Amino acid sequence: MAQILGSSAPETLQGTLESDAIFGMGGNDTLLGSSGDDTLDGAAGSDSLSGDVGNDSIKGGSGSETINGGSGGDTIYGDGDNDLINGDADNDILYGNAGRDTLYGGLGNDILYGGAENDLLFGGSENDLIYGESGDDTLDGGSGKNTLYGGYGNDSLVAGQEDDSLFGNADNDILEANGGNDLVYGGAGNDIVNGGLGNDTVSGGSGNDNISGGSGIDELVFPNQIPLNGINLNLETGTLIDEDGGTDNVNGIEIVTGTILADMMFGSGGAETLKGGDGDDSVDGASGNDLLSGGLGNDSLDGGYGNDQLNGDDNNDTLNGKDGIDTLNGGTGDDLLYGGALDDQLLGDAGNDFLDGESGNDIIDGANGSDSLYGGYGNDQLSGGDNNDFLFGNGNNDTLNGGAGNDQVNGGGGDDWVTGVLTSSSPAGLGEIDTLVGGSGLDTLVLGDATQSFYNDGNDALAGTADYALISGFNTSQDKIQLHGSQADYLLGNSPMGLPAGTAIFQKTTDQNELIGIIQGASGLNINDSYFTFV
């Protein structure tokens, strides 16, 4: 390894084919590394340094330097004054240090540090990591998938056409993501954030920011894990009070994820996804076909106009579909669900929920928990699910099924089908005592289907008093009771001692007859009359 020392005079120092150490000392020198892994140090003066071939370590020293790493993975230090540094080929690490420096990563996956003062940093091709550090810097990622950090100062960050990550950090920055699916965070200060083309994730950070998602499906997020307050966002007017109290202008946003605190969100006329996150959130989709989710907390979701999907998620939520054909899922907790106009689907999920289809032909499922279901106007389908539920069809012609548990099922107005049990179970209605009311209209109360008789425990040694249907308001001129089998399989009698008074329906067995139902308020019934039907 040769050691080549210059003098105080301007000189040209040429390395050998080996790995050399070349020191310019004083004067404005030219240092040429040649092949091998060389160490070049310009020292005093404004020098020109070139590593050429090999993995070189190059230090500019004092003065304004021009440095070219050449091929190989080079480490280059600009040191003092205003330097021009080019990493050239392969994977290089460039440090501008003091002065107003210009750094070019060139080919390869490069790492660039601007250092102090106002620097220009260009990543070049491939995947680069660029730090502006202090000063008002300009960072250009070039081609490849790049990560840019502005640091302190009023910086300008420009990405290429691939999937880049831009972080403005402190002060007032301009971030332009251009093409690709980018991550663009303004950080502190009054920033301009532009997602450009592609599906981007954007955040203004603290300060009064201008945020544009650009084209594509873009998401606005709030990464502060300790926010001062929840956000207040209106996508229709493009205004945002952010988590740190800043006032932002927002456009081109299709997805929003809120903070851990109580957020307020109002959508626009487009199709948006609004996610409340943690906290007790208020989310209004406005017009458009929206997806709304409450996340943790006791949330209020309003679909507005359009065909919306509302998910309450955890805790006790209030969901209102409003206009449009909506799908509502309460999630866990004791939720309130209102379908609104048109034909909606409501699912209570876990918890003791209240579900009201309101107008339209709705499908309503309480699922788990002891739920209250109201069909509202329209021809509705109501399913209680598990536990002890209350179902009321209200107007029009409804189909009601209490499911498992001791249910109260009331058809209300219209011609309804009223069932108390989960018909897919066997034996259906085991251990259940359901109350069935047809209401006004031509109603059918279902105590069996083509496959089995309901409320039959299958034990001929027992009288079946632990499971039966209690039928109220039965009108023999309008209503029917559907049973499995034929007239010969049943007989009518008085209800067993200790049970509600009425006419009992027994299914014949080889031992004790099995109680299937009790009809209250009706006398003189005959199993052969037409109000009993058999399948």
Short mmCIF file of C-alpha atoms in Angstrom, two decimals:
data_model
loop_
_atom_site.label_atom_id
_atom_site.label_comp_id
_atom_site.label_asym_id
_atom_site.label_seq_id
_atom_site.Cartn_x
_atom_site.Cartn_y
_atom_site.Cartn_z
CA MET A 1 0.00 0.00 0.00
CA ALA A 2 1.53 3.25 -1.13
CA GLN A 3 1.34 6.48 0.88
CA ILE A 4 1.44 9.56 -1.30
CA LEU A 5 1.91 12.95 0.36
CA GLY A 6 1.46 16.31 -1.29
CA SER A 7 2.85 19.66 -0.23
CA SER A 8 1.54 23.16 0.33
CA ALA A 9 1.64 23.78 -3.44
CA PRO A 10 -1.12 22.84 -5.92
CA GLU A 11 -0.39 19.32 -7.19
CA THR A 12 -1.81 16.32 -9.04
CA LEU A 13 -1.32 13.14 -7.03
CA GLN A 14 -1.90 9.83 -8.83
CA GLY A 15 -2.40 6.54 -7.01
CA THR A 16 -1.11 3.15 -8.04
CA LEU A 17 -2.95 -0.03 -8.96
CA GLU A 18 -2.86 -0.96 -5.27
CA SER A 19 -4.81 0.44 -2.32
CA ASP A 20 -3.23 3.83 -1.68
CA ALA A 21 -3.40 6.59 0.92
CA ILE A 22 -3.17 9.99 -0.77
CA PHE A 23 -2.94 13.26 1.20
CA GLY A 24 -3.10 16.56 -0.64
CA MET A 25 -1.88 18.68 2.29
CA GLY A 26 -1.99 22.38 1.28
CA GLY A 27 -2.94 23.94 -2.06
CA ASN A 28 -5.68 23.28 -4.56
CA ASP A 29 -4.85 19.67 -5.42
CA THR A 30 -6.08 16.94 -7.74
CA LEU A 31 -6.08 13.48 -6.14
CA LEU A 32 -6.65 10.44 -8.36
CA GLY A 33 -7.14 7.10 -6.65
CA SER A 34 -6.94 4.70 -9.61
CA SER A 35 -7.76 1.04 -8.80
CA GLY A 36 -7.73 -0.48 -5.32
CA ASP A 37 -9.50 0.58 -2.14
CA ASP A 38 -7.99 4.02 -1.65
CA THR A 39 -8.01 6.64 1.08
CA LEU A 40 -7.98 10.23 -0.20
CA ASP A 41 -7.73 13.35 1.98
CA GLY A 42 -7.66 16.74 0.30
CA ALA A 43 -6.74 18.61 3.53
CA ALA A 44 -6.41 22.39 3.02
CA GLY A 45 -7.38 24.04 -0.26
CA SER A 46 -10.14 23.58 -2.78
CA ASP A 47 -9.38 20.16 -4.19
CA SER A 48 -10.61 17.75 -6.85
CA LEU A 49 -10.70 14.14 -5.65
CA SER A 50 -11.58 11.01 -7.62
CA GLY A 51 -11.61 7.53 -6.12
CA ASP A 52 -11.92 5.74 -9.46
CA VAL A 53 -12.19 1.94 -9.11
CA GLY A 54 -12.56 0.28 -5.68
CA ASN A 55 -14.25 0.94 -2.37
CA ASP A 56 -12.73 4.25 -1.43
CA SER A 57 -12.78 6.54 1.60
CA ILE A 58 -12.59 10.17 0.53
CA LYS A 59 -12.38 13.28 2.72
CA GLY A 60 -12.49 16.71 1.19
CA GLY A 61 -10.98 18.72 4.02
CA SER A 62 -11.29 22.50 4.20
CA GLY A 63 -12.19 24.38 1.05
CA SER A 64 -14.77 23.84 -1.66
CA GLU A 65 -14.18 20.37 -3.05
CA THR A 66 -15.24 18.43 -6.13
CA ILE A 67 -15.37 14.73 -5.29
CA ASN A 68 -16.19 11.74 -7.46
CA GLY A 69 -16.28 8.33 -5.83
CA GLY A 70 -16.06 6.36 -9.07
CA SER A 71 -17.06 2.72 -9.18
CA GLY A 72 -17.23 0.76 -5.93
CA GLY A 73 -18.94 1.36 -2.62
CA ASP A 74 -17.41 4.64 -1.47
CA THR A 75 -17.65 6.70 1.72
CA ILE A 76 -17.22 10.40 1.05
CA TYR A 77 -16.97 13.33 3.49
CA GLY A 78 -17.37 16.86 2.19
CA ASP A 79 -16.14 18.46 5.43
CA GLY A 80 -15.97 22.30 5.33
CA ASP A 81 -17.22 24.82 2.72
CA ASN A 82 -19.39 24.21 -0.33
CA ASP A 83 -18.69 20.83 -1.90
CA LEU A 84 -19.82 18.98 -5.02
CA ILE A 85 -19.93 15.24 -4.31
CA ASN A 86 -20.82 12.46 -6.74
CA GLY A 87 -21.00 8.91 -5.46
CA ASP A 88 -21.07 7.58 -9.03
CA ALA A 89 -21.51 3.80 -9.34
CA ASP A 90 -22.39 1.22 -6.63
CA ASN A 91 -23.65 1.77 -3.07
CA ASP A 92 -22.14 4.91 -1.58
CA ILE A 93 -22.38 6.91 1.66
CA LEU A 94 -22.04 10.67 1.22
CA TYR A 95 -21.66 13.30 3.96
CA GLY A 96 -21.93 16.95 3.00
CA ASN A 97 -21.07 18.19 6.52
CA ALA A 98 -20.56 21.97 6.78
CA GLY A 99 -21.22 24.28 3.85
CA ARG A 100 -23.77 24.44 1.07
CA ASP A 101 -23.17 21.13 -0.59
CA THR A 102 -24.48 19.34 -3.66
CA LEU A 103 -24.59 15.56 -3.38
CA TYR A 104 -25.36 13.06 -6.15
CA GLY A 105 -25.79 9.44 -5.15
CA GLY A 106 -25.52 8.19 -8.71
CA LEU A 107 -26.02 4.51 -9.41
CA GLY A 108 -26.63 2.12 -6.53
CA ASN A 109 -28.43 2.16 -3.19
CA ASP A 110 -26.93 5.26 -1.62
CA ILE A 111 -27.12 7.07 1.73
CA LEU A 112 -26.78 10.86 1.65
CA TYR A 113 -26.39 13.27 4.59
CA GLY A 114 -26.61 16.97 3.82
CA GLY A 115 -25.15 18.26 7.07
CA ALA A 116 -25.29 21.93 8.03
CA GLU A 117 -26.58 24.80 5.83
CA ASN A 118 -28.65 24.62 2.66
CA ASP A 119 -27.83 21.55 0.61
CA LEU A 120 -28.92 19.92 -2.66
CA LEU A 121 -29.20 16.13 -2.45
CA PHE A 122 -30.00 13.90 -5.43
CA GLY A 123 -30.40 10.17 -4.90
CA GLY A 124 -30.03 9.13 -8.52
CA SER A 125 -31.11 5.64 -9.53
CA GLU A 126 -32.10 2.68 -7.33
CA ASN A 127 -33.19 2.81 -3.67
CA ASP A 128 -31.66 5.67 -1.71
CA LEU A 129 -31.82 7.00 1.85
CA ILE A 130 -31.46 10.78 2.04
CA TYR A 131 -31.16 13.01 5.14
CA GLY A 132 -31.25 16.77 4.68
CA GLU A 133 -30.28 17.37 8.32
CA SER A 134 -30.08 21.08 9.24
CA GLY A 135 -30.55 23.94 6.79
CA ASP A 136 -33.07 24.61 4.04
CA ASP A 137 -32.40 21.59 1.87
CA THR A 138 -33.66 20.23 -1.45
CA LEU A 139 -33.95 16.46 -1.61
CA ASP A 140 -34.68 14.61 -4.84
CA GLY A 141 -34.98 10.85 -4.59
CA GLY A 142 -34.72 10.20 -8.32
CA SER A 143 -35.70 6.76 -9.57
CA GLY A 144 -36.09 3.77 -7.27
CA LYS A 145 -37.86 3.35 -3.95
CA ASN A 146 -36.40 6.10 -1.81
CA THR A 147 -36.73 7.38 1.76
CA LEU A 148 -36.25 11.12 2.33
CA TYR A 149 -35.93 12.97 5.67
CA GLY A 150 -35.90 16.75 5.53
CA GLY A 151 -34.61 17.33 9.07
CA TYR A 152 -34.44 20.86 10.46
CA GLY A 153 -35.08 23.79 8.16
CA ASN A 154 -37.54 24.63 5.41
CA ASP A 155 -36.95 21.73 3.07
CA SER A 156 -38.20 20.62 -0.33
CA LEU A 157 -38.60 16.87 -0.82
CA VAL A 158 -39.33 15.40 -4.26
CA ALA A 159 -39.91 11.71 -4.93
CA GLY A 160 -39.83 9.78 -8.19
CA GLN A 161 -42.34 7.43 -9.78
CA GLU A 162 -42.03 4.46 -7.44
CA ASP A 163 -43.13 3.78 -3.83
CA ASP A 164 -41.30 6.38 -1.75
CA SER A 165 -41.34 7.60 1.88
CA LEU A 166 -41.04 11.32 2.58
CA PHE A 167 -40.70 12.87 6.06
CA GLY A 168 -40.50 16.63 6.35
CA ASN A 169 -39.63 16.57 10.06
CA ALA A 170 -39.25 20.06 11.56
CA ASP A 171 -40.11 23.51 10.10
CA ASN A 172 -42.03 24.44 6.95
CA ASP A 173 -41.52 21.85 4.23
CA ILE A 174 -42.76 21.07 0.73
CA LEU A 175 -43.23 17.38 -0.02
CA GLU A 176 -44.03 16.18 -3.57
CA ALA A 177 -44.48 12.41 -3.83
CA ASN A 178 -45.29 12.21 -7.58
CA GLY A 179 -45.94 8.63 -8.82
CA GLY A 180 -46.17 5.40 -6.85
CA ASN A 181 -47.87 4.44 -3.60
CA ASP A 182 -46.09 6.78 -1.23
CA LEU A 183 -45.86 7.56 2.48
CA VAL A 184 -45.78 11.36 2.95
CA TYR A 185 -45.52 12.92 6.44
CA GLY A 186 -45.10 16.66 6.84
CA GLY A 187 -44.07 16.62 10.50
CA ALA A 188 -43.85 19.83 12.53
CA GLY A 189 -44.31 23.18 10.83
CA ASN A 190 -46.60 24.58 8.15
CA ASP A 191 -46.13 22.07 5.36
CA ILE A 192 -47.34 21.46 1.82
CA VAL A 193 -47.98 17.74 1.36
CA ASN A 194 -48.84 16.32 -2.06
CA GLY A 195 -49.32 12.60 -2.59
CA GLY A 196 -49.35 12.86 -6.39
CA LEU A 197 -50.22 9.81 -8.45
CA GLY A 198 -50.88 6.46 -6.82
CA ASN A 199 -52.48 5.31 -3.58
CA ASP A 200 -50.71 7.34 -0.92
CA THR A 201 -50.70 7.68 2.86
CA VAL A 202 -50.37 11.32 3.90
CA SER A 203 -50.16 13.32 7.12
CA GLY A 204 -49.61 16.99 7.73
CA GLY A 205 -48.34 16.64 11.29
CA SER A 206 -48.46 19.64 13.61
CA GLY A 207 -48.83 23.13 12.16
CA ASN A 208 -51.14 24.66 9.57
CA ASP A 209 -50.72 22.43 6.54
CA ASN A 210 -51.96 22.09 2.98
CA ILE A 211 -52.57 18.40 2.30
CA SER A 212 -53.46 16.88 -1.05
CA GLY A 213 -53.75 13.17 -1.61
CA GLY A 214 -53.59 13.67 -5.36
CA SER A 215 -55.05 11.07 -7.68
CA GLY A 216 -55.60 7.48 -6.59
CA ILE A 217 -57.08 6.14 -3.34
CA ASP A 218 -55.28 8.15 -0.67
CA GLU A 219 -55.37 7.84 3.12
CA LEU A 220 -55.03 10.64 5.67
CA VAL A 221 -53.55 9.44 8.97
CA PHE A 222 -52.58 10.98 12.29
CA PRO A 223 -49.49 9.18 13.60
CA ASN A 224 -49.08 11.20 16.82
CA GLN A 225 -49.41 8.61 19.58
CA ILE A 226 -50.03 11.31 22.23
CA PRO A 227 -52.40 13.76 20.49
CA LEU A 228 -53.56 16.91 22.25
CA ASN A 229 -57.12 16.42 21.01
CA GLY A 230 -59.24 14.52 18.50
CA ILE A 231 -59.56 15.82 14.97
CA ASN A 232 -62.42 17.76 13.40
CA LEU A 233 -62.49 16.99 9.68
CA ASN A 234 -64.90 18.07 6.95
CA LEU A 235 -64.00 16.62 3.56
CA GLU A 236 -66.84 18.53 1.91
CA THR A 237 -65.31 21.91 2.79
CA GLY A 238 -61.73 20.59 2.88
CA THR A 239 -61.05 21.84 6.41
CA LEU A 240 -59.28 20.04 9.24
CA ILE A 241 -58.48 20.92 12.83
CA ASP A 242 -55.73 18.38 13.46
CA GLU A 243 -54.68 16.51 16.59
CA ASP A 244 -52.28 19.28 17.61
CA GLY A 245 -54.74 22.12 17.07
CA GLY A 246 -53.48 23.17 13.64
CA THR A 247 -55.83 24.31 10.87
CA ASP A 248 -55.24 22.43 7.62
CA ASN A 249 -56.60 22.48 4.09
CA VAL A 250 -57.36 19.00 2.77
CA ASN A 251 -58.32 17.61 -0.64
CA GLY A 252 -58.04 14.39 -2.63
CA ILE A 253 -58.58 12.14 0.40
CA GLU A 254 -60.57 8.90 0.16
CA ILE A 255 -59.58 7.14 3.41
CA VAL A 256 -59.22 8.66 6.89
CA THR A 257 -57.97 6.98 10.06
CA GLY A 258 -58.59 9.03 13.20
CA THR A 259 -56.73 9.36 16.49
CA ILE A 260 -56.99 7.57 19.83
CA LEU A 261 -59.20 10.42 21.10
CA ALA A 262 -62.74 11.52 20.18
CA ASP A 263 -62.78 12.51 16.51
CA MET A 264 -65.38 14.22 14.35
CA MET A 265 -65.46 13.38 10.64
CA PHE A 266 -67.78 14.53 7.88
CA GLY A 267 -67.44 13.10 4.38
CA SER A 268 -68.06 14.58 0.96
CA GLY A 269 -69.97 13.54 -2.14
CA GLY A 270 -67.43 10.86 -3.02
CA ALA A 271 -67.00 7.27 -1.86
CA GLU A 272 -64.90 7.40 1.29
CA THR A 273 -63.65 5.14 4.06
CA LEU A 274 -63.77 6.90 7.43
CA LYS A 275 -62.31 5.07 10.44
CA GLY A 276 -62.73 6.60 13.86
CA GLY A 277 -59.99 4.68 15.61
CA ASP A 278 -59.99 4.77 19.41
CA GLY A 279 -62.12 7.23 21.36
CA ASP A 280 -65.80 8.18 21.20
CA ASP A 281 -66.05 9.26 17.57
CA SER A 282 -68.73 10.93 15.48
CA VAL A 283 -68.54 9.94 11.79
CA ASP A 284 -70.91 11.14 9.06
CA GLY A 285 -70.42 9.80 5.54
CA ALA A 286 -72.55 12.55 3.92
CA SER A 287 -73.40 11.56 0.33
CA GLY A 288 -71.60 8.85 -1.63
CA ASN A 289 -71.20 5.11 -0.99
CA ASP A 290 -69.11 5.12 2.16
CA LEU A 291 -67.46 2.66 4.55
CA LEU A 292 -67.59 3.88 8.14
CA SER A 293 -66.04 2.17 11.17
CA GLY A 294 -66.05 3.32 14.76
CA GLY A 295 -63.14 1.37 16.21
CA LEU A 296 -62.78 1.38 19.99
CA GLY A 297 -65.04 3.68 21.99
CA ASN A 298 -68.73 4.55 22.01
CA ASP A 299 -69.15 5.85 18.48
CA SER A 300 -71.88 7.48 16.41
CA LEU A 301 -71.94 6.57 12.70
CA ASP A 302 -74.25 8.20 10.17
CA GLY A 303 -74.25 6.90 6.60
CA GLY A 304 -76.08 9.85 5.04
CA TYR A 305 -77.01 9.51 1.37
CA GLY A 306 -75.70 6.61 -0.68
CA ASN A 307 -75.28 2.87 -0.16
CA ASP A 308 -73.10 2.70 2.93
CA GLN A 309 -71.45 0.10 5.14
CA LEU A 310 -71.27 0.93 8.86
CA ASN A 311 -69.22 -1.09 11.38
CA GLY A 312 -69.51 -0.14 15.03
CA ASP A 313 -66.66 -2.42 16.13
CA ASP A 314 -66.09 -2.42 19.92
CA ASN A 315 -68.13 -0.81 22.73
CA ASN A 316 -71.62 0.71 22.61
CA ASP A 317 -72.26 2.38 19.26
CA THR A 318 -75.09 4.13 17.45
CA LEU A 319 -75.37 3.40 13.72
CA ASN A 320 -77.79 5.16 11.39
CA GLY A 321 -77.85 4.13 7.74
CA LYS A 322 -80.12 7.02 6.68
CA ASP A 323 -80.85 7.07 2.92
CA GLY A 324 -79.62 4.38 0.57
CA ILE A 325 -79.22 0.59 0.71
CA ASP A 326 -77.02 0.20 3.77
CA THR A 327 -75.27 -2.59 5.68
CA LEU A 328 -74.86 -2.09 9.43
CA ASN A 329 -72.82 -4.23 11.85
CA GLY A 330 -72.89 -3.24 15.49
CA GLY A 331 -69.87 -5.30 16.54
CA THR A 332 -69.31 -5.99 20.24
CA GLY A 333 -71.14 -3.96 22.87
CA ASP A 334 -74.75 -2.88 23.30
CA ASP A 335 -75.49 -1.05 20.06
CA LEU A 336 -78.31 0.94 18.49
CA LEU A 337 -78.85 0.32 14.76
CA TYR A 338 -81.27 2.23 12.52
CA GLY A 339 -81.55 1.20 8.88
CA GLY A 340 -83.23 4.31 7.50
CA ALA A 341 -84.79 4.36 4.05
CA LEU A 342 -84.66 1.58 1.42
CA ASP A 343 -83.65 -2.08 1.85
CA ASP A 344 -81.00 -2.43 4.54
CA GLN A 345 -79.14 -5.23 6.31
CA LEU A 346 -78.62 -4.90 10.06
CA LEU A 347 -76.46 -7.23 12.18
CA GLY A 348 -76.29 -6.68 15.91
CA ASP A 349 -73.38 -9.06 16.47
CA ALA A 350 -72.24 -9.46 20.11
CA GLY A 351 -73.98 -7.58 22.94
CA ASN A 352 -77.57 -6.68 23.74
CA ASP A 353 -78.54 -4.60 20.72
CA PHE A 354 -81.49 -2.54 19.50
CA LEU A 355 -82.14 -2.86 15.76
CA ASP A 356 -84.78 -0.95 13.80
CA GLY A 357 -85.02 -1.44 10.05
CA GLU A 358 -87.28 1.61 9.67
CA SER A 359 -88.59 1.86 6.09
CA GLY A 360 -87.72 -0.53 3.26
CA ASN A 361 -87.55 -4.33 3.02
CA ASP A 362 -84.88 -5.04 5.59
CA ILE A 363 -82.89 -8.06 6.76
CA ILE A 364 -82.29 -7.81 10.51
CA ASP A 365 -80.21 -10.26 12.58
CA GLY A 366 -79.61 -9.79 16.28
CA ALA A 367 -76.90 -12.51 16.38
CA ASN A 368 -75.46 -12.90 19.90
CA GLY A 369 -76.97 -11.24 22.95
CA SER A 370 -80.50 -10.45 24.12
CA ASP A 371 -81.63 -8.14 21.34
CA SER A 372 -84.67 -6.05 20.42
CA LEU A 373 -85.56 -6.10 16.72
CA TYR A 374 -88.10 -3.89 14.95
CA GLY A 375 -88.85 -4.35 11.27
CA GLY A 376 -90.44 -0.96 10.70
CA TYR A 377 -92.26 -0.39 7.42
CA GLY A 378 -91.66 -2.82 4.58
CA ASN A 379 -91.56 -6.60 4.17
CA ASP A 380 -88.80 -7.47 6.60
CA GLN A 381 -86.86 -10.55 7.72
CA LEU A 382 -86.04 -10.64 11.43
CA SER A 383 -83.77 -13.20 13.12
CA GLY A 384 -83.15 -12.98 16.85
CA GLY A 385 -80.11 -15.24 16.95
CA ASP A 386 -78.89 -16.50 20.32
CA ASN A 387 -80.24 -15.63 23.78
CA ASN A 388 -83.60 -14.14 24.72
CA ASP A 389 -84.79 -11.69 22.07
CA PHE A 390 -87.75 -9.45 21.34
CA LEU A 391 -88.92 -9.23 17.72
CA PHE A 392 -91.64 -6.95 16.36
CA GLY A 393 -92.42 -6.94 12.65
CA ASN A 394 -94.51 -3.75 12.69
CA GLY A 395 -96.26 -3.04 9.36
CA ASN A 396 -96.37 -5.08 6.13
CA ASN A 397 -95.64 -8.76 5.59
CA ASP A 398 -92.71 -9.92 7.68
CA THR A 399 -90.84 -13.15 8.38
CA LEU A 400 -89.74 -13.43 12.00
CA ASN A 401 -87.53 -16.08 13.60
CA GLY A 402 -86.61 -15.84 17.26
CA GLY A 403 -83.70 -18.26 17.01
CA ALA A 404 -82.23 -19.85 20.14
CA GLY A 405 -83.37 -18.69 23.59
CA ASN A 406 -86.70 -17.72 25.12
CA ASP A 407 -87.99 -15.18 22.62
CA GLN A 408 -90.95 -12.88 22.26
CA VAL A 409 -91.94 -12.74 18.60
CA ASN A 410 -94.73 -10.43 17.42
CA GLY A 411 -95.61 -10.07 13.76
CA GLY A 412 -97.42 -6.75 14.16
CA GLY A 413 -99.45 -5.59 11.16
CA GLY A 414 -99.48 -7.45 7.86
CA ASP A 415 -99.43 -11.12 6.90
CA ASP A 416 -96.51 -12.54 8.86
CA TRP A 417 -94.64 -15.81 9.37
CA VAL A 418 -93.77 -16.15 13.05
CA THR A 419 -91.25 -18.74 14.29
CA GLY A 420 -89.67 -18.91 17.72
CA VAL A 421 -86.84 -21.42 17.22
CA LEU A 422 -83.62 -21.93 15.29
CA THR A 423 -85.04 -24.27 12.66
CA SER A 424 -81.65 -25.65 11.62
CA SER A 425 -81.05 -27.12 15.10
CA SER A 426 -82.24 -30.58 16.11
CA PRO A 427 -84.33 -30.88 18.13
CA ALA A 428 -85.43 -27.33 17.39
CA GLY A 429 -86.70 -25.40 20.40
CA LEU A 430 -85.16 -27.71 23.01
CA GLY A 431 -85.43 -26.03 26.42
CA GLU A 432 -87.12 -22.94 24.97
CA ILE A 433 -90.35 -21.22 25.95
CA ASP A 434 -91.20 -18.71 23.24
CA THR A 435 -94.08 -16.25 23.08
CA LEU A 436 -95.57 -15.98 19.59
CA VAL A 437 -98.03 -13.26 18.56
CA GLY A 438 -99.29 -12.96 15.01
CA GLY A 439 -100.73 -9.47 15.39
CA SER A 440 -103.20 -8.14 12.86
CA GLY A 441 -103.33 -9.66 9.38
CA LEU A 442 -103.25 -13.22 8.05
CA ASP A 443 -100.46 -14.72 10.11
CA THR A 444 -98.85 -18.16 10.27
CA LEU A 445 -97.37 -19.31 13.58
CA VAL A 446 -94.85 -22.05 12.93
CA LEU A 447 -94.51 -24.95 15.40
CA GLY A 448 -92.97 -27.36 12.91
CA ASP A 449 -91.69 -27.77 9.37
CA ALA A 450 -91.31 -30.61 6.88
CA THR A 451 -88.36 -32.10 8.78
CA GLN A 452 -89.37 -31.98 12.45
CA SER A 453 -91.78 -30.84 15.12
CA PHE A 454 -90.54 -27.91 17.20
CA TYR A 455 -90.43 -27.94 21.02
CA ASN A 456 -90.26 -31.75 21.13
CA ASP A 457 -87.40 -32.81 23.38
CA GLY A 458 -87.46 -36.35 21.98
CA ASN A 459 -87.94 -37.95 25.41
CA ASP A 460 -91.32 -39.75 25.48
CA ALA A 461 -91.01 -40.23 29.24
CA LEU A 462 -91.35 -36.47 29.80
CA ALA A 463 -94.40 -34.29 29.22
CA GLY A 464 -92.40 -31.55 27.49
CA THR A 465 -93.34 -28.77 29.90
CA ALA A 466 -89.82 -27.30 29.71
CA ASP A 467 -90.18 -26.26 26.08
CA TYR A 468 -93.23 -24.99 24.22
CA ALA A 469 -94.64 -22.03 22.32
CA LEU A 470 -97.04 -19.71 24.12
CA ILE A 471 -99.41 -18.30 21.47
CA SER A 472 -101.36 -15.11 22.17
CA GLY A 473 -103.89 -13.17 20.10
CA PHE A 474 -104.71 -16.12 17.85
CA ASN A 475 -107.56 -15.28 15.45
CA THR A 476 -109.16 -18.43 14.04
CA SER A 477 -110.70 -16.53 11.12
CA GLN A 478 -107.35 -15.12 9.95
CA ASP A 479 -104.40 -16.97 11.46
CA LYS A 480 -102.96 -20.44 11.04
CA ILE A 481 -100.75 -22.69 13.13
CA GLN A 482 -98.33 -24.85 11.14
CA LEU A 483 -97.39 -28.29 12.54
CA HIS A 484 -95.19 -31.16 11.37
CA GLY A 485 -96.90 -34.37 10.24
CA SER A 486 -100.69 -34.76 10.18
CA GLN A 487 -103.81 -34.27 12.31
CA ALA A 488 -103.48 -37.84 13.58
CA ASP A 489 -100.19 -36.94 15.29
CA TYR A 490 -101.74 -34.35 17.62
CA LEU A 491 -104.47 -33.78 20.15
CA LEU A 492 -105.77 -30.73 21.99
CA GLY A 493 -106.39 -30.44 25.72
CA ASN A 494 -106.05 -28.27 28.76
CA SER A 495 -102.65 -26.83 29.52
CA PRO A 496 -100.72 -28.75 32.19
CA MET A 497 -100.98 -27.65 35.80
CA GLY A 498 -98.64 -24.82 36.73
CA LEU A 499 -98.40 -23.49 33.18
CA PRO A 500 -100.30 -20.57 31.60
CA ALA A 501 -103.99 -21.31 31.00
CA GLY A 502 -105.14 -22.08 27.48
CA THR A 503 -105.64 -24.81 24.93
CA ALA A 504 -102.61 -27.09 24.82
CA ILE A 505 -101.29 -28.75 21.66
CA PHE A 506 -99.85 -32.19 22.39
CA GLN A 507 -97.89 -34.40 20.01
CA LYS A 508 -98.80 -38.03 20.55
CA THR A 509 -96.09 -40.42 21.73
CA THR A 510 -95.96 -44.03 22.92
CA ASP A 511 -95.64 -42.80 26.51
CA GLN A 512 -96.53 -39.30 27.72
CA ASN A 513 -97.86 -36.93 25.10
CA GLU A 514 -95.41 -34.12 24.30
CA LEU A 515 -96.48 -30.51 24.91
CA ILE A 516 -95.80 -28.42 21.80
CA GLY A 517 -97.73 -25.21 22.41
CA ILE A 518 -100.37 -23.39 24.45
CA ILE A 519 -102.95 -21.17 22.71
CA GLN A 520 -104.27 -18.43 24.98
CA GLY A 521 -107.58 -16.59 24.57
CA ALA A 522 -109.18 -19.01 22.12
CA SER A 523 -111.80 -21.67 22.91
CA GLY A 524 -113.57 -24.45 21.05
CA LEU A 525 -110.54 -25.28 18.92
CA ASN A 526 -110.47 -28.44 16.82
CA ILE A 527 -107.30 -30.03 15.45
CA ASN A 528 -109.16 -30.86 12.24
CA ASP A 529 -110.14 -27.28 11.49
CA SER A 530 -108.42 -25.36 8.68
CA TYR A 531 -106.56 -22.99 10.99
CA PHE A 532 -104.24 -25.92 11.69
CA THR A 533 -102.01 -26.75 8.72
CA PHE A 534 -99.59 -29.65 8.41
CA VAL A 535 -96.34 -30.19 6.49
#
